[in-house]
Structures are given as structure tokens and as C-alpha cells.
PDB file of N, CA, C and O in Angstrom:
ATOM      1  N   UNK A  26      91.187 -42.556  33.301  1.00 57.00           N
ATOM      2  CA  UNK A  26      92.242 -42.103  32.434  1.00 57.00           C
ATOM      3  C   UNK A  26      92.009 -40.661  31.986  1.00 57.00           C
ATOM      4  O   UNK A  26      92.945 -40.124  31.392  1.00 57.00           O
ATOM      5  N   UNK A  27      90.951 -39.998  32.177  1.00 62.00           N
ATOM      6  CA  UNK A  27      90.737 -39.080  31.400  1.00 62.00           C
ATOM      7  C   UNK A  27      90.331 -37.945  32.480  1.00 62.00           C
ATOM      8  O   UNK A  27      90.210 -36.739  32.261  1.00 62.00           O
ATOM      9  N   UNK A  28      90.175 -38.543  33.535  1.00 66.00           N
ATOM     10  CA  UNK A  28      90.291 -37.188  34.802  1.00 66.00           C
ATOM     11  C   UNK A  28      91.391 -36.098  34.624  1.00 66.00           C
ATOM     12  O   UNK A  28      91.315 -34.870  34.576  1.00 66.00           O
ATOM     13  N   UNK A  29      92.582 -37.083  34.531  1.00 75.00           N
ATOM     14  CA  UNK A  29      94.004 -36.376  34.539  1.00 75.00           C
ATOM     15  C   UNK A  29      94.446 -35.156  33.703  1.00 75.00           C
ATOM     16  O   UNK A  29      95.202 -34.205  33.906  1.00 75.00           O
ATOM     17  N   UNK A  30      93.428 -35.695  32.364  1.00 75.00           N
ATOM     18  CA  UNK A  30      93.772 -34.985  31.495  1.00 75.00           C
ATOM     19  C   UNK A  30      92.740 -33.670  30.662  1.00 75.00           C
ATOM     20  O   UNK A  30      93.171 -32.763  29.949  1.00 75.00           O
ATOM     21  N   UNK A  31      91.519 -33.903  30.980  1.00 70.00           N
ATOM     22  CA  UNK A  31      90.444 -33.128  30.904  1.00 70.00           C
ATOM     23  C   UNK A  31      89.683 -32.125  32.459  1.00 70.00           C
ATOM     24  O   UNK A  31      89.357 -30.958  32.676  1.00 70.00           O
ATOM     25  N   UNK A  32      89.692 -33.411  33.214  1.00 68.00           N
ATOM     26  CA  UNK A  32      89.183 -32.714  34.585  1.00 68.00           C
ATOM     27  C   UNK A  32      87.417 -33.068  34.720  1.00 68.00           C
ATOM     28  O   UNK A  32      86.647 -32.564  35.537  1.00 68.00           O
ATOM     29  N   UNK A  33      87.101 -34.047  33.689  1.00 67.00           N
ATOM     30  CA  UNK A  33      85.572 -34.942  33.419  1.00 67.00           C
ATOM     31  C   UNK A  33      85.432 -35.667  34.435  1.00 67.00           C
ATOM     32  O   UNK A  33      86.522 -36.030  34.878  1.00 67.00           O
ATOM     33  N   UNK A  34      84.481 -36.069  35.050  1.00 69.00           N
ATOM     34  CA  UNK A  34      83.870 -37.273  35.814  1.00 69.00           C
ATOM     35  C   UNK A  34      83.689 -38.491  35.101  1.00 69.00           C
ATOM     36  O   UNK A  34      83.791 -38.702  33.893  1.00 69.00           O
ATOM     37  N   UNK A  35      83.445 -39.155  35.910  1.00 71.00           N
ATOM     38  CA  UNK A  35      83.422 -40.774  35.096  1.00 71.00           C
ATOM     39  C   UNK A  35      81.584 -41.101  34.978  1.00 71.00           C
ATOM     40  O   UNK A  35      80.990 -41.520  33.985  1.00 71.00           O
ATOM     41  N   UNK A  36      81.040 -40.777  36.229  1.00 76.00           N
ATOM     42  CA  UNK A  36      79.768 -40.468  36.446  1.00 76.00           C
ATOM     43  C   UNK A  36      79.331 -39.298  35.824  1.00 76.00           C
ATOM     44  O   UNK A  36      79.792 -38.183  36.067  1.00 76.00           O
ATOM     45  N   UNK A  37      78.063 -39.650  34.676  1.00 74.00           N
ATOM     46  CA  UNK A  37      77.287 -38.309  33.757  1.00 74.00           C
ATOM     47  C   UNK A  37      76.583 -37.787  34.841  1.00 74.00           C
ATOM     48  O   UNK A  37      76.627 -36.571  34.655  1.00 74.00           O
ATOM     49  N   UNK A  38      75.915 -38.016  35.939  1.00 77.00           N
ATOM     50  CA  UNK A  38      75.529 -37.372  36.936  1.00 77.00           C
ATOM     51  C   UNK A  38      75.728 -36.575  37.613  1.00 77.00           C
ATOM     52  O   UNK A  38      75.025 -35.677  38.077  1.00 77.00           O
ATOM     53  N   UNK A  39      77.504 -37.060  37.814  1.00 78.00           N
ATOM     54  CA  UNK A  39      78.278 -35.708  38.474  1.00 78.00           C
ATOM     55  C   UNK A  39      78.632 -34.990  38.056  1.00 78.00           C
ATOM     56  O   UNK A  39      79.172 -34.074  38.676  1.00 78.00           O
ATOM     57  N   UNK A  40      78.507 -35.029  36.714  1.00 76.00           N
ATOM     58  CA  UNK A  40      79.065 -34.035  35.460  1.00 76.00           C
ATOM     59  C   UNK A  40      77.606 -33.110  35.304  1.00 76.00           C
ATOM     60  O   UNK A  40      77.709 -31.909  35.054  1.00 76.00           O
ATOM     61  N   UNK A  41      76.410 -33.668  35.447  1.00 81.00           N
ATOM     62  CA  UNK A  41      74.963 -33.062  35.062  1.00 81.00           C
ATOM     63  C   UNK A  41      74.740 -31.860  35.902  1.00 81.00           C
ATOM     64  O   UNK A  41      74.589 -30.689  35.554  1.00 81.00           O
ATOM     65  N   UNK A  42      74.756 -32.566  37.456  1.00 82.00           N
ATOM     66  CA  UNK A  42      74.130 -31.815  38.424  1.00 82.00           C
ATOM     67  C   UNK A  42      74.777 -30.654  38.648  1.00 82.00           C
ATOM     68  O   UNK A  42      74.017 -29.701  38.818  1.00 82.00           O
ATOM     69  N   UNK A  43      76.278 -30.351  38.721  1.00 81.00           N
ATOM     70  CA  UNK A  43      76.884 -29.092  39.284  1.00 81.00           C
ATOM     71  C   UNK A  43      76.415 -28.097  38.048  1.00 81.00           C
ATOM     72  O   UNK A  43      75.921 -26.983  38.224  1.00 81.00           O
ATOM     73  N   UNK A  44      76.697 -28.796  36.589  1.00 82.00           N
ATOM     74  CA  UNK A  44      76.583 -27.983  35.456  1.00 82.00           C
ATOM     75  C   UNK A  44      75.221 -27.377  35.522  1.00 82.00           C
ATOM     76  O   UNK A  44      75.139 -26.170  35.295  1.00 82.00           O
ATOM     77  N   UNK A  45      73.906 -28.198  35.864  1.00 84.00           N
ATOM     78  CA  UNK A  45      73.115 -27.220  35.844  1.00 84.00           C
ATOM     79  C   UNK A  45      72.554 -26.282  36.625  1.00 84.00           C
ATOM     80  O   UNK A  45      71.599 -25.571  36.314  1.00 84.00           O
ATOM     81  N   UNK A  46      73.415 -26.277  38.098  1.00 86.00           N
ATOM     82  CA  UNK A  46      73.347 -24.966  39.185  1.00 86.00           C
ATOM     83  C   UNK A  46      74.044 -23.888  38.948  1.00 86.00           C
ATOM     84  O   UNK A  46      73.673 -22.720  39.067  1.00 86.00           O
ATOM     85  N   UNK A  47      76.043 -24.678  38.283  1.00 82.00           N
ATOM     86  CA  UNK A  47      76.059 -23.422  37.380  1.00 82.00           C
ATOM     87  C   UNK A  47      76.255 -22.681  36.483  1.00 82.00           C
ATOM     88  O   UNK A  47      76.931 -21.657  36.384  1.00 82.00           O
ATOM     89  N   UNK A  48      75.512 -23.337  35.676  1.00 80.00           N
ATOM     90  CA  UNK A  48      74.669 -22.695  34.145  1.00 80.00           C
ATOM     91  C   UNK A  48      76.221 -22.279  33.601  1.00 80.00           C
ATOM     92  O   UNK A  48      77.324 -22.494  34.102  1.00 80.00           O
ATOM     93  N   UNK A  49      75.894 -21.720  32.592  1.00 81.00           N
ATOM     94  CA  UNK A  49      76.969 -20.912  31.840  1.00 81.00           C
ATOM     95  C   UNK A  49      77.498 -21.773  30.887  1.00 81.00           C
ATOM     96  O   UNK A  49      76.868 -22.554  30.174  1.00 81.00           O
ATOM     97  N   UNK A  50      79.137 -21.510  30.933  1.00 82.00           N
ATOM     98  CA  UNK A  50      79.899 -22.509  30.258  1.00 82.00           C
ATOM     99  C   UNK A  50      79.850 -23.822  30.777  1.00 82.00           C
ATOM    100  O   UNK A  50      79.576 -24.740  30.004  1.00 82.00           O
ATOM    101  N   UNK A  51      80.078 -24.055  31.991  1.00 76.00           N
ATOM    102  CA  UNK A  51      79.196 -25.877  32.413  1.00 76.00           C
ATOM    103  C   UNK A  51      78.212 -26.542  31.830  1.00 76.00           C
ATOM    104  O   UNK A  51      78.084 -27.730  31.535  1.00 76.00           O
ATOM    105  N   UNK A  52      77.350 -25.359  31.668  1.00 79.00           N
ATOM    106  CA  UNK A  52      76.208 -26.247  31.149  1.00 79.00           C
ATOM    107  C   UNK A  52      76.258 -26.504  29.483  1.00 79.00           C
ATOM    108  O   UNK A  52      75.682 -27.307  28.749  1.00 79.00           O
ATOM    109  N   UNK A  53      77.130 -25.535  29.276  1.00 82.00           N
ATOM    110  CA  UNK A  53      77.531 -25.903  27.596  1.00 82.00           C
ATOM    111  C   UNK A  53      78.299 -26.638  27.302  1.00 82.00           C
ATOM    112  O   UNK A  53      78.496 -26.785  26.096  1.00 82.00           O
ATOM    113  N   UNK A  54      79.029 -27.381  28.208  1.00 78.00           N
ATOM    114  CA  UNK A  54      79.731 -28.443  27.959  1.00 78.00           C
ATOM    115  C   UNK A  54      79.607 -29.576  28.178  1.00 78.00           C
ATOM    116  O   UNK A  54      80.523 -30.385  28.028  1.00 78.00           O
ATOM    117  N   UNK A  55      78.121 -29.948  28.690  1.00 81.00           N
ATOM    118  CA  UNK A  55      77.825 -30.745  29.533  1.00 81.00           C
ATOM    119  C   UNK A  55      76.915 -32.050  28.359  1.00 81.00           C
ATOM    120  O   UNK A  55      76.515 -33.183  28.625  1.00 81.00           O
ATOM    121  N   UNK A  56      76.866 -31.350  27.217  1.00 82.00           N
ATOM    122  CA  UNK A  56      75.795 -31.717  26.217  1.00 82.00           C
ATOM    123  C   UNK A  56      76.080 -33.211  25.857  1.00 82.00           C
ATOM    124  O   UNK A  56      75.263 -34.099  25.613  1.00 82.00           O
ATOM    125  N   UNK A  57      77.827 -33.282  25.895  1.00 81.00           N
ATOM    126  CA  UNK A  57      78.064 -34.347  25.401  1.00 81.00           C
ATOM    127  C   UNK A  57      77.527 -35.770  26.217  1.00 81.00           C
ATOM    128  O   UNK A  57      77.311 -36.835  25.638  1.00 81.00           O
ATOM    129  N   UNK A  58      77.344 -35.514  27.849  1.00 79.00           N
ATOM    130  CA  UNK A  58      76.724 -36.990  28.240  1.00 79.00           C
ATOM    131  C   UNK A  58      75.682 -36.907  28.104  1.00 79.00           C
ATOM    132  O   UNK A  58      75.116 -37.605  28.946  1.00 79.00           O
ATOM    133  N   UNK A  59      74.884 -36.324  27.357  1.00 82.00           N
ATOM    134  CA  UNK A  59      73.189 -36.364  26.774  1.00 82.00           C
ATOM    135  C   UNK A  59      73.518 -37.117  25.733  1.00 82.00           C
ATOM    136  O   UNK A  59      73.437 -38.343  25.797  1.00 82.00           O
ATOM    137  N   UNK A  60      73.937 -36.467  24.625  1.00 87.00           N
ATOM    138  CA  UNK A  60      73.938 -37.081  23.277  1.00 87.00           C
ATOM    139  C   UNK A  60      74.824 -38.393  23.030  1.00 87.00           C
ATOM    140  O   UNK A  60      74.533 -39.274  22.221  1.00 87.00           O
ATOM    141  N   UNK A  61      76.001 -38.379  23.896  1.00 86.00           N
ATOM    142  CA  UNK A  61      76.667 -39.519  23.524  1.00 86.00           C
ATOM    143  C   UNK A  61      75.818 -41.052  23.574  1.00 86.00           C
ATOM    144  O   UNK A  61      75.514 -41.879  22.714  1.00 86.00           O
ATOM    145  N   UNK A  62      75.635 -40.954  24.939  1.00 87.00           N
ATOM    146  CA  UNK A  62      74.575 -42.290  25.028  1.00 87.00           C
ATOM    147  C   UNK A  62      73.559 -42.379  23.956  1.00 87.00           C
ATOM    148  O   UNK A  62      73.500 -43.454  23.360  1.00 87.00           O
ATOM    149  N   UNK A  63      72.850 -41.548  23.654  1.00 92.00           N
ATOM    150  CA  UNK A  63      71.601 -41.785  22.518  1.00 92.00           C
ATOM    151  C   UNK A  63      72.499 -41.546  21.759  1.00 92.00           C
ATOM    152  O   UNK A  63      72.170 -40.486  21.226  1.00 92.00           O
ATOM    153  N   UNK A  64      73.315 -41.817  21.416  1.00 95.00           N
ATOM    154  CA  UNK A  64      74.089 -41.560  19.628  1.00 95.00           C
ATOM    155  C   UNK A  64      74.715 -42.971  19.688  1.00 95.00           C
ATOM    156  O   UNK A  64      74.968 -43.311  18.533  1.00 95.00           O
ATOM    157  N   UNK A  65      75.054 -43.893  20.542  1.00 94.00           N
ATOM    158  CA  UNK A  65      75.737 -45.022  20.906  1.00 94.00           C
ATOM    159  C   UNK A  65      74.414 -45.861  20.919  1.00 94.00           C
ATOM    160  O   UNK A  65      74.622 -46.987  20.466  1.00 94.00           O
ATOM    161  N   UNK A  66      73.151 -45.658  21.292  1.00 95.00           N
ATOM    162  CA  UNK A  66      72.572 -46.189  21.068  1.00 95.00           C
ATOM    163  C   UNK A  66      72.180 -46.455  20.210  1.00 95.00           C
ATOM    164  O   UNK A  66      72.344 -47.605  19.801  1.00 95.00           O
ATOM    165  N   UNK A  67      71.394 -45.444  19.433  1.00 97.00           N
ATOM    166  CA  UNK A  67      71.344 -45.660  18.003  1.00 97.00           C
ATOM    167  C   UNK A  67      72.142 -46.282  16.932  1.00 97.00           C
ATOM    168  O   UNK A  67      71.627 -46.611  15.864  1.00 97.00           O
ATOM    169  N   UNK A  68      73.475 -46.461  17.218  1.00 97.00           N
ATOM    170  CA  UNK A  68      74.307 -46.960  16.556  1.00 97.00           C
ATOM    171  C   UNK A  68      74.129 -48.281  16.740  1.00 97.00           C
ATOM    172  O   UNK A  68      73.700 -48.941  15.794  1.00 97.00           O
ATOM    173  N   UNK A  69      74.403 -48.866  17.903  1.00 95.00           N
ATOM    174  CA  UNK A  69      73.703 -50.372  18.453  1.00 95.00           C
ATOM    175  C   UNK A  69      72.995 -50.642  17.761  1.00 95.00           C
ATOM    176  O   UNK A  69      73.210 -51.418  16.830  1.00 95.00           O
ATOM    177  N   UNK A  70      71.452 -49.839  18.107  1.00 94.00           N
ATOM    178  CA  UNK A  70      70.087 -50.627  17.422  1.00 94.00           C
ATOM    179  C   UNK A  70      70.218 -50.711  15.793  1.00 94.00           C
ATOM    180  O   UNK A  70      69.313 -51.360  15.268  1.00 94.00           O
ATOM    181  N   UNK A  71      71.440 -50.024  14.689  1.00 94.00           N
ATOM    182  CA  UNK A  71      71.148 -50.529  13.619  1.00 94.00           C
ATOM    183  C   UNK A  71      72.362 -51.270  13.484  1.00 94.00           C
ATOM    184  O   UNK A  71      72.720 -51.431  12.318  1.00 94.00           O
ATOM    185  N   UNK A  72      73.246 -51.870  14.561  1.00 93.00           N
ATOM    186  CA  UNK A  72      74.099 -52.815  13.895  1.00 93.00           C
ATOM    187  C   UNK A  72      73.524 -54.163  14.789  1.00 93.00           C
ATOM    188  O   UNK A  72      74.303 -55.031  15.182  1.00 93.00           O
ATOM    189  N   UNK A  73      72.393 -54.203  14.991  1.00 92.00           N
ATOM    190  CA  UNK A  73      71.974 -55.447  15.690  1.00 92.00           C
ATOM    191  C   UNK A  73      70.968 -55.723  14.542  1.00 92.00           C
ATOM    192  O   UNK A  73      70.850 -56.834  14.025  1.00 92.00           O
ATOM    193  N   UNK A  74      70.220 -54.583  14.166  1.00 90.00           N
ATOM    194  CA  UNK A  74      69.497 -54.843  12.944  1.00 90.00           C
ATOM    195  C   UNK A  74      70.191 -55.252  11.673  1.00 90.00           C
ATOM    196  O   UNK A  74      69.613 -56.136  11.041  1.00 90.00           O
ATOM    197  N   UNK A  75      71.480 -54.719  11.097  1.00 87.00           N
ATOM    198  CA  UNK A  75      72.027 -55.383  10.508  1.00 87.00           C
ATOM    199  C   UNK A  75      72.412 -56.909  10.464  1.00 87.00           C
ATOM    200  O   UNK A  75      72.351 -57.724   9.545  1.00 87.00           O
ATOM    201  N   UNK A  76      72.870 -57.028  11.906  1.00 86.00           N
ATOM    202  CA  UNK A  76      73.529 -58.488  12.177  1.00 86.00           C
ATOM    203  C   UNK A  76      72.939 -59.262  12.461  1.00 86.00           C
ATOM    204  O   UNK A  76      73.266 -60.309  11.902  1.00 86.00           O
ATOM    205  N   UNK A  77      71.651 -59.397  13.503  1.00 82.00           N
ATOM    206  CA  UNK A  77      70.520 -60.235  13.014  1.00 82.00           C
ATOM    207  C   UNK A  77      69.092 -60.039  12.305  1.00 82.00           C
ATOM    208  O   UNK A  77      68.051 -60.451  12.817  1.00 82.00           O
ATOM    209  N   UNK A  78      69.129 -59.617  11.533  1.00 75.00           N
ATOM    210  CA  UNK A  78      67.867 -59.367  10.497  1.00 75.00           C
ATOM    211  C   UNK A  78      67.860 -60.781   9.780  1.00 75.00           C
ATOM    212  O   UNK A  78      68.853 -61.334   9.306  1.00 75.00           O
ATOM    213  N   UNK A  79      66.445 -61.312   9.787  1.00 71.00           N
ATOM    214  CA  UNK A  79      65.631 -62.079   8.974  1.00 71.00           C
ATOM    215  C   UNK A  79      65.222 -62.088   8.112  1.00 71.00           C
ATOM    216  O   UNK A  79      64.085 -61.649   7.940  1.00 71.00           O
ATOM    217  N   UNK A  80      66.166 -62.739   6.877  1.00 63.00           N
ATOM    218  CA  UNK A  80      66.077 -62.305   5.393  1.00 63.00           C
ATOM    219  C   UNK A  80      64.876 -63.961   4.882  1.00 63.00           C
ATOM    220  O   UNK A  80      65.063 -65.071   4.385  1.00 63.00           O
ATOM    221  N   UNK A  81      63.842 -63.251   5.342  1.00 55.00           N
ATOM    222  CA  UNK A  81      63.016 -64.365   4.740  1.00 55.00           C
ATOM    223  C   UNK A  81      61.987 -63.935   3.674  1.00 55.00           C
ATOM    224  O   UNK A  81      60.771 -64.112   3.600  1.00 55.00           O
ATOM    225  N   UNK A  82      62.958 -63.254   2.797  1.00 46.00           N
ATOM    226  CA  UNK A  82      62.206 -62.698   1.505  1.00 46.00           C
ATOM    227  C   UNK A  82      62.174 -63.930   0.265  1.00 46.00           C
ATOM    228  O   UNK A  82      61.636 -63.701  -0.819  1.00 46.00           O
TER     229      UNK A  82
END
């Protein structure tokens, strides 16, 4: 859905590799499939900690 309208890959790989041969503005735009995943993750690991945490206080 979002090819059409941005011109992104669906694959962070194919988005990684061209950006870092060529540098520049590619590679400054490229930040977001780094951080998104570890920011989605992190979000996960504290709503799993929320939702099952062991309140055996």
C-alpha cells in the first residue's frame, strides 16, 4: 500500500543496502527501519510485562 505512495520497500533490506552505497539523503532516510523495529520492540517487552507480571507481593 505504501509503494504507491511514498516509493518505500516492503523489505528493510532493500531499503538498507542501496541507501548505504548511496550515502547522502538515502542514507538519512533510511533511519527509520533501524529504529522502528527496536522501538516496537520495546514497546512489546513492556506491555507483556504489564500483562503478564506476577503480582505475588
Amino acid at each position: 500500500m505504501g509503494i504507491p505512495l511514498t516509493g518505500t520497500s516492503v523489505n528493510p533490506a532493500r531499503s538498507l543496502s542501496p541507501a548505504v552505497f548511496l550515502g547522502g539523503e538515502a542514507l538519512s532516510q533510511v533511519w527509520l527501519f533501524i529504529a522502528a523495529p527496536l522501538v516496537g520492540a520495546a514497546i512489546a517487552a513492556i506491555v507483556h510485562r504489564g500483562w503478564f507480571s506476577n503480582d505475588e507481593d
